Amino acid sequence: MSDRWEPAAFKARVDEVLHVFVADEADQLAAVDPLLGPVAAQLEAAVADGKRLRSAFCYWGWRAVGQPDSDALVRAAASMELVHAAAVVHDDLIDDSPLRHGRPTAHIALRGAVRRRPRAVAAARSLAMLVGDLLMSLAGQLFATSGLPAAYLARARPLWSLLARELIAGECLEILRTGTHPDTSASLKVIRYKTAKYTVEQPLLIGAALAGAGERLRQGYSAYGLPLGEAFQLRDDLLGLFGDPERTGKANADDVRGHRPTALLAETWRLAGEGERQRLGSLLGRRDLDEEGLAEVRAVMRRLKAPDRIEAMIGERVEEALAVLHTLNAPAPATAALTVLARSAAIRLS
């Protein structure tokens, strides 16, 4: 791979690693018993799509230290996508989301495997939980067998425990905050632990650790990665409610029906008057919320300019990240690539 950042070429390399690795694991799982075929299929479905941002941040965390391109490093970086796949399966299960990438989520798709069994919905949810667990296990396996020297892998191994702890902390915080009084600071903390860290900061730090980066660069990666990761999730908040489902592949009503602790909702609540809060309170968390009710929530948000506030928060965080990036004295190709990644992570349509 050349020093010029070519996102499509990099994505193709990561896709090949993931598809071959997961297909082999799915075959081995299905070989245990034919009944496992639908479960194995969900392993492959979990890695079928994706922008591969997390693997890209890991890759450039390595390259910014001055290390060369490496197929072994690409395999290690691809493991970040299996962490994401596991998190998505679990997140969709927790949120009871019906769609992802325009297709049924794992716990919905797996109903077909248990449709004639007692408590089929609960059984499908259990199967999806196990798919997510296996994907997380496979992430560690792909990383450990990437082909990088054992000494390099040992430098990064402690970060895996930190990544898992912080990701689970974020998911737990979201569950504990769901349905509670909206609060922007609390929502931003959920964002930081549930998304920002494992999307940008931790992949960068793992790439840096593999490459033997010094303390100053690692601190710079955190200062760049955390605000950028927050911007990524803030964009997700906006797309979740105002995006085009044909592009996002997800249902618009999920966050409102689930009364999730998004920053968009928290800012709306902060800006709302008493009458608007009463009306919002009657709509949030309703599983039977229809398009008319959803349109009303959107109208309140627009009237209060809450989406504009979230856009401003995204812009502030991207600029903060880029300001840090240009103090790191990383090689020019790495700086250029991380600049492009910052823009693509925070300014997107899906």
PDB file of N, CA and C in Angstrom, residues 91-151:
ATOM      1  N   ASP A  91     -25.691  -4.492  21.019  1.00  0.00           N
ATOM      2  CA  ASP A  91     -26.410  -3.221  21.101  1.00  0.00           C
ATOM      3  C   ASP A  91     -27.800  -3.350  20.483  1.00  0.00           C
ATOM      4  N   ASP A  92     -27.890  -3.982  19.326  1.00  0.00           N
ATOM      5  CA  ASP A  92     -29.187  -4.179  18.688  1.00  0.00           C
ATOM      6  C   ASP A  92     -30.107  -5.036  19.565  1.00  0.00           C
ATOM      7  N   LEU A  93     -29.517  -5.988  20.245  1.00  0.00           N
ATOM      8  CA  LEU A  93     -30.287  -6.847  21.138  1.00  0.00           C
ATOM      9  C   LEU A  93     -30.801  -6.049  22.339  1.00  0.00           C
ATOM     10  N   ILE A  94     -29.921  -5.269  22.947  1.00  0.00           N
ATOM     11  CA  ILE A  94     -30.294  -4.452  24.105  1.00  0.00           C
ATOM     12  C   ILE A  94     -31.380  -3.450  23.732  1.00  0.00           C
ATOM     13  N   ASP A  95     -31.203  -2.815  22.560  1.00  0.00           N
ATOM     14  CA  ASP A  95     -32.146  -1.775  22.127  1.00  0.00           C
ATOM     15  C   ASP A  95     -33.374  -2.324  21.415  1.00  0.00           C
ATOM     16  N   ASP A  96     -33.392  -3.634  21.166  1.00  0.00           N
ATOM     17  CA  ASP A  96     -34.483  -4.270  20.425  1.00  0.00           C
ATOM     18  C   ASP A  96     -34.660  -3.634  19.050  1.00  0.00           C
ATOM     19  N   SER A  97     -33.533  -3.320  18.402  1.00  0.00           N
ATOM     20  CA  SER A  97     -33.578  -2.699  17.076  1.00  0.00           C
ATOM     21  C   SER A  97     -33.899  -3.750  16.020  1.00  0.00           C
ATOM     22  N   PRO A  98     -34.799  -3.442  15.098  1.00  0.00           N
ATOM     23  CA  PRO A  98     -35.184  -4.438  14.102  1.00  0.00           C
ATOM     24  C   PRO A  98     -34.289  -4.482  12.865  1.00  0.00           C
ATOM     25  N   LEU A  99     -33.609  -3.355  12.562  1.00  0.00           N
ATOM     26  CA  LEU A  99     -32.854  -3.263  11.314  1.00  0.00           C
ATOM     27  C   LEU A  99     -31.439  -2.762  11.546  1.00  0.00           C
ATOM     28  N   ARG A 100     -30.544  -3.250  10.710  1.00  0.00           N
ATOM     29  CA  ARG A 100     -29.162  -2.759  10.657  1.00  0.00           C
ATOM     30  C   ARG A 100     -28.699  -2.962   9.220  1.00  0.00           C
ATOM     31  N   HIS A 101     -28.175  -1.904   8.601  1.00  0.00           N
ATOM     32  CA  HIS A 101     -27.767  -1.969   7.192  1.00  0.00           C
ATOM     33  C   HIS A 101     -28.928  -2.419   6.302  1.00  0.00           C
ATOM     34  N   GLY A 102     -30.144  -2.068   6.713  1.00  0.00           N
ATOM     35  CA  GLY A 102     -31.314  -2.411   5.912  1.00  0.00           C
ATOM     36  C   GLY A 102     -31.738  -3.859   5.991  1.00  0.00           C
ATOM     37  N   ARG A 103     -31.109  -4.639   6.854  1.00  0.00           N
ATOM     38  CA  ARG A 103     -31.448  -6.063   7.006  1.00  0.00           C
ATOM     39  C   ARG A 103     -31.892  -6.339   8.437  1.00  0.00           C
ATOM     40  N   PRO A 104     -32.635  -7.414   8.650  1.00  0.00           N
ATOM     41  CA  PRO A 104     -33.018  -7.760  10.020  1.00  0.00           C
ATOM     42  C   PRO A 104     -31.788  -7.954  10.899  1.00  0.00           C
ATOM     43  N   THR A 105     -31.841  -7.449  12.120  1.00  0.00           N
ATOM     44  CA  THR A 105     -30.751  -7.641  13.067  1.00  0.00           C
ATOM     45  C   THR A 105     -30.696  -9.108  13.485  1.00  0.00           C
ATOM     46  N   ALA A 106     -29.607  -9.486  14.142  1.00  0.00           N
ATOM     47  CA  ALA A 106     -29.370 -10.904  14.440  1.00  0.00           C
ATOM     48  C   ALA A 106     -30.513 -11.527  15.241  1.00  0.00           C
ATOM     49  N   HIS A 107     -30.997 -10.815  16.266  1.00  0.00           N
ATOM     50  CA  HIS A 107     -32.038 -11.425  17.110  1.00  0.00           C
ATOM     51  C   HIS A 107     -33.372 -11.533  16.382  1.00  0.00           C
ATOM     52  N   ILE A 108     -33.568 -10.729  15.328  1.00  0.00           N
ATOM     53  CA  ILE A 108     -34.770 -10.864  14.495  1.00  0.00           C
ATOM     54  C   ILE A 108     -34.573 -11.981  13.470  1.00  0.00           C
ATOM     55  N   ALA A 109     -33.423 -11.980  12.795  1.00  0.00           N
ATOM     56  CA  ALA A 109     -33.151 -12.997  11.767  1.00  0.00           C
ATOM     57  C   ALA A 109     -33.173 -14.409  12.344  1.00  0.00           C
ATOM     58  N   LEU A 110     -32.715 -14.549  13.595  1.00  0.00           N
ATOM     59  CA  LEU A 110     -32.612 -15.890  14.185  1.00  0.00           C
ATOM     60  C   LEU A 110     -33.942 -16.444  14.670  1.00  0.00           C
ATOM     61  N   ARG A 111     -35.001 -15.650  14.584  1.00  0.00           N
ATOM     62  CA  ARG A 111     -36.319 -16.192  14.940  1.00  0.00           C
ATOM     63  C   ARG A 111     -36.706 -17.331  14.010  1.00  0.00           C
ATOM     64  N   GLY A 112     -36.234 -17.257  12.769  1.00  0.00           N
ATOM     65  CA  GLY A 112     -36.553 -18.322  11.827  1.00  0.00           C
ATOM     66  C   GLY A 112     -35.998 -19.668  12.243  1.00  0.00           C
ATOM     67  N   ALA A 113     -34.896 -19.655  13.001  1.00  0.00           N
ATOM     68  CA  ALA A 113     -34.273 -20.916  13.424  1.00  0.00           C
ATOM     69  C   ALA A 113     -35.017 -21.577  14.576  1.00  0.00           C
ATOM     70  N   VAL A 114     -35.862 -20.798  15.266  1.00  0.00           N
ATOM     71  CA  VAL A 114     -36.527 -21.340  16.470  1.00  0.00           C
ATOM     72  C   VAL A 114     -38.044 -21.118  16.418  1.00  0.00           C
ATOM     73  N   ARG A 115     -38.577 -20.855  15.234  1.00  0.00           N
ATOM     74  CA  ARG A 115     -39.974 -20.412  15.147  1.00  0.00           C
ATOM     75  C   ARG A 115     -40.966 -21.446  15.668  1.00  0.00           C
ATOM     76  N   ARG A 116     -40.615 -22.711  15.664  1.00  0.00           N
ATOM     77  CA  ARG A 116     -41.566 -23.736  16.134  1.00  0.00           C
ATOM     78  C   ARG A 116     -41.272 -24.174  17.573  1.00  0.00           C
ATOM     79  N   ARG A 117     -40.396 -23.445  18.243  1.00  0.00           N
ATOM     80  CA  ARG A 117     -40.032 -23.830  19.593  1.00  0.00           C
ATOM     81  C   ARG A 117     -40.717 -22.939  20.627  1.00  0.00           C
ATOM     82  N   PRO A 118     -40.858 -23.440  21.859  1.00  0.00           N
ATOM     83  CA  PRO A 118     -41.461 -22.601  22.907  1.00  0.00           C
ATOM     84  C   PRO A 118     -40.625 -21.340  23.130  1.00  0.00           C
ATOM     85  N   ARG A 119     -41.272 -20.227  23.431  1.00  0.00           N
ATOM     86  CA  ARG A 119     -40.616 -18.955  23.726  1.00  0.00           C
ATOM     87  C   ARG A 119     -39.590 -18.606  22.645  1.00  0.00           C
ATOM     88  N   ALA A 120     -40.056 -18.642  21.395  1.00  0.00           N
ATOM     89  CA  ALA A 120     -39.158 -18.481  20.247  1.00  0.00           C
ATOM     90  C   ALA A 120     -38.444 -17.132  20.255  1.00  0.00           C
ATOM     91  N   VAL A 121     -39.148 -16.063  20.639  1.00  0.00           N
ATOM     92  CA  VAL A 121     -38.519 -14.739  20.634  1.00  0.00           C
ATOM     93  C   VAL A 121     -37.373 -14.697  21.628  1.00  0.00           C
ATOM     94  N   ALA A 122     -37.588 -15.220  22.829  1.00  0.00           N
ATOM     95  CA  ALA A 122     -36.529 -15.255  23.833  1.00  0.00           C
ATOM     96  C   ALA A 122     -35.373 -16.142  23.375  1.00  0.00           C
ATOM     97  N   ALA A 123     -35.690 -17.254  22.723  1.00  0.00           N
ATOM     98  CA  ALA A 123     -34.641 -18.154  22.242  1.00  0.00           C
ATOM     99  C   ALA A 123     -33.779 -17.467  21.178  1.00  0.00           C
ATOM    100  N   ALA A 124     -34.423 -16.724  20.267  1.00  0.00           N
ATOM    101  CA  ALA A 124     -33.679 -16.011  19.232  1.00  0.00           C
ATOM    102  C   ALA A 124     -32.777 -14.948  19.849  1.00  0.00           C
ATOM    103  N   ARG A 125     -33.265 -14.265  20.869  1.00  0.00           N
ATOM    104  CA  ARG A 125     -32.449 -13.266  21.552  1.00  0.00           C
ATOM    105  C   ARG A 125     -31.238 -13.923  22.227  1.00  0.00           C
ATOM    106  N   SER A 126     -31.441 -15.085  22.797  1.00  0.00           N
ATOM    107  CA  SER A 126     -30.328 -15.807  23.426  1.00  0.00           C
ATOM    108  C   SER A 126     -29.287 -16.210  22.392  1.00  0.00           C
ATOM    109  N   LEU A 127     -29.750 -16.677  21.240  1.00  0.00           N
ATOM    110  CA  LEU A 127     -28.813 -17.046  20.177  1.00  0.00           C
ATOM    111  C   LEU A 127     -28.013 -15.827  19.717  1.00  0.00           C
ATOM    112  N   ALA A 128     -28.668 -14.685  19.575  1.00  0.00           N
ATOM    113  CA  ALA A 128     -27.968 -13.466  19.153  1.00  0.00           C
ATOM    114  C   ALA A 128     -26.930 -13.047  20.179  1.00  0.00           C
ATOM    115  N   MET A 129     -27.267 -13.159  21.456  1.00  0.00           N
ATOM    116  CA  MET A 129     -26.302 -12.831  22.499  1.00  0.00           C
ATOM    117  C   MET A 129     -25.042 -13.684  22.353  1.00  0.00           C
ATOM    118  N   LEU A 130     -25.226 -14.953  22.055  1.00  0.00           N
ATOM    119  CA  LEU A 130     -24.082 -15.859  21.910  1.00  0.00           C
ATOM    120  C   LEU A 130     -23.289 -15.557  20.643  1.00  0.00           C
ATOM    121  N   VAL A 131     -23.960 -15.129  19.583  1.00  0.00           N
ATOM    122  CA  VAL A 131     -23.248 -14.688  18.375  1.00  0.00           C
ATOM    123  C   VAL A 131     -22.331 -13.517  18.714  1.00  0.00           C
ATOM    124  N   GLY A 132     -22.846 -12.546  19.460  1.00  0.00           N
ATOM    125  CA  GLY A 132     -22.022 -11.412  19.864  1.00  0.00           C
ATOM    126  C   GLY A 132     -20.845 -11.838  20.717  1.00  0.00           C
ATOM    127  N   ASP A 133     -21.083 -12.762  21.645  1.00  0.00           N
ATOM    128  CA  ASP A 133     -19.997 -13.249  22.495  1.00  0.00           C
ATOM    129  C   ASP A 133     -18.904 -13.919  21.655  1.00  0.00           C
ATOM    130  N   LEU A 134     -19.325 -14.730  20.690  1.00  0.00           N
ATOM    131  CA  LEU A 134     -18.350 -15.422  19.849  1.00  0.00           C
ATOM    132  C   LEU A 134     -17.557 -14.432  18.999  1.00  0.00           C
ATOM    133  N   LEU A 135     -18.216 -13.411  18.481  1.00  0.00           N
ATOM    134  CA  LEU A 135     -17.506 -12.401  17.687  1.00  0.00           C
ATOM    135  C   LEU A 135     -16.421 -11.702  18.509  1.00  0.00           C
ATOM    136  N   MET A 136     -16.702 -11.408  19.774  1.00  0.00           N
ATOM    137  CA  MET A 136     -15.692 -10.787  20.613  1.00  0.00           C
ATOM    138  C   MET A 136     -14.516 -11.735  20.849  1.00  0.00           C
ATOM    139  N   SER A 137     -14.824 -13.008  21.033  1.00  0.00           N
ATOM    140  CA  SER A 137     -13.757 -14.000  21.183  1.00  0.00           C
ATOM    141  C   SER A 137     -12.917 -14.090  19.912  1.00  0.00           C
ATOM    142  N   LEU A 138     -13.574 -14.055  18.764  1.00  0.00           N
ATOM    143  CA  LEU A 138     -12.862 -14.137  17.492  1.00  0.00           C
ATOM    144  C   LEU A 138     -11.985 -12.912  17.257  1.00  0.00           C
ATOM    145  N   ALA A 139     -12.382 -11.769  17.791  1.00  0.00           N
ATOM    146  CA  ALA A 139     -11.548 -10.574  17.675  1.00  0.00           C
ATOM    147  C   ALA A 139     -10.187 -10.816  18.321  1.00  0.00           C
ATOM    148  N   GLY A 140     -10.200 -11.373  19.516  1.00  0.00           N
ATOM    149  CA  GLY A 140      -8.937 -11.678  20.181  1.00  0.00           C
ATOM    150  C   GLY A 140      -8.124 -12.721  19.438  1.00  0.00           C
ATOM    151  N   GLN A 141      -8.815 -13.705  18.861  1.00  0.00           N
ATOM    152  CA  GLN A 141      -8.111 -14.753  18.111  1.00  0.00           C
ATOM    153  C   GLN A 141      -7.434 -14.187  16.872  1.00  0.00           C
ATOM    154  N   LEU A 142      -8.149 -13.339  16.121  1.00  0.00           N
ATOM    155  CA  LEU A 142      -7.566 -12.760  14.913  1.00  0.00           C
ATOM    156  C   LEU A 142      -6.369 -11.882  15.265  1.00  0.00           C
ATOM    157  N   PHE A 143      -6.490 -11.117  16.328  1.00  0.00           N
ATOM    158  CA  PHE A 143      -5.386 -10.269  16.763  1.00  0.00           C
ATOM    159  C   PHE A 143      -4.161 -11.117  17.128  1.00  0.00           C
ATOM    160  N   ALA A 144      -4.374 -12.159  17.910  1.00  0.00           N
ATOM    161  CA  ALA A 144      -3.262 -12.983  18.387  1.00  0.00           C
ATOM    162  C   ALA A 144      -2.587 -13.758  17.274  1.00  0.00           C
ATOM    163  N   THR A 145      -3.328 -14.077  16.206  1.00  0.00           N
ATOM    164  CA  THR A 145      -2.773 -14.864  15.099  1.00  0.00           C
ATOM    165  C   THR A 145      -2.488 -13.996  13.870  1.00  0.00           C
ATOM    166  N   SER A 146      -2.363 -12.694  14.080  1.00  0.00           N
ATOM    167  CA  SER A 146      -2.181 -11.766  12.952  1.00  0.00           C
ATOM    168  C   SER A 146      -0.865 -11.963  12.215  1.00  0.00           C
ATOM    169  N   GLY A 147       0.132 -12.505  12.900  1.00  0.00           N
ATOM    170  CA  GLY A 147       1.445 -12.657  12.287  1.00  0.00           C
ATOM    171  C   GLY A 147       2.456 -11.631  12.761  1.00  0.00           C
ATOM    172  N   LEU A 148       2.030 -10.688  13.582  1.00  0.00           N
ATOM    173  CA  LEU A 148       2.978  -9.735  14.165  1.00  0.00           C
ATOM    174  C   LEU A 148       3.814 -10.440  15.225  1.00  0.00           C
ATOM    175  N   PRO A 149       5.034  -9.965  15.467  1.00  0.00           N
ATOM    176  CA  PRO A 149       5.886 -10.586  16.484  1.00  0.00           C
ATOM    177  C   PRO A 149       5.218 -10.612  17.857  1.00  0.00           C
ATOM    178  N   ALA A 150       5.488 -11.661  18.612  1.00  0.00           N
ATOM    179  CA  ALA A 150       4.870 -11.818  19.935  1.00  0.00           C
ATOM    180  C   ALA A 150       5.176 -10.640  20.842  1.00  0.00           C
ATOM    181  N   ALA A 151       6.377 -10.088  20.723  1.00  0.00           N
ATOM    182  CA  ALA A 151       6.744  -8.949  21.577  1.00  0.00           C
ATOM    183  C   ALA A 151       5.890  -7.730  21.265  1.00  0.00           C
TER     184      ALA A 151
END
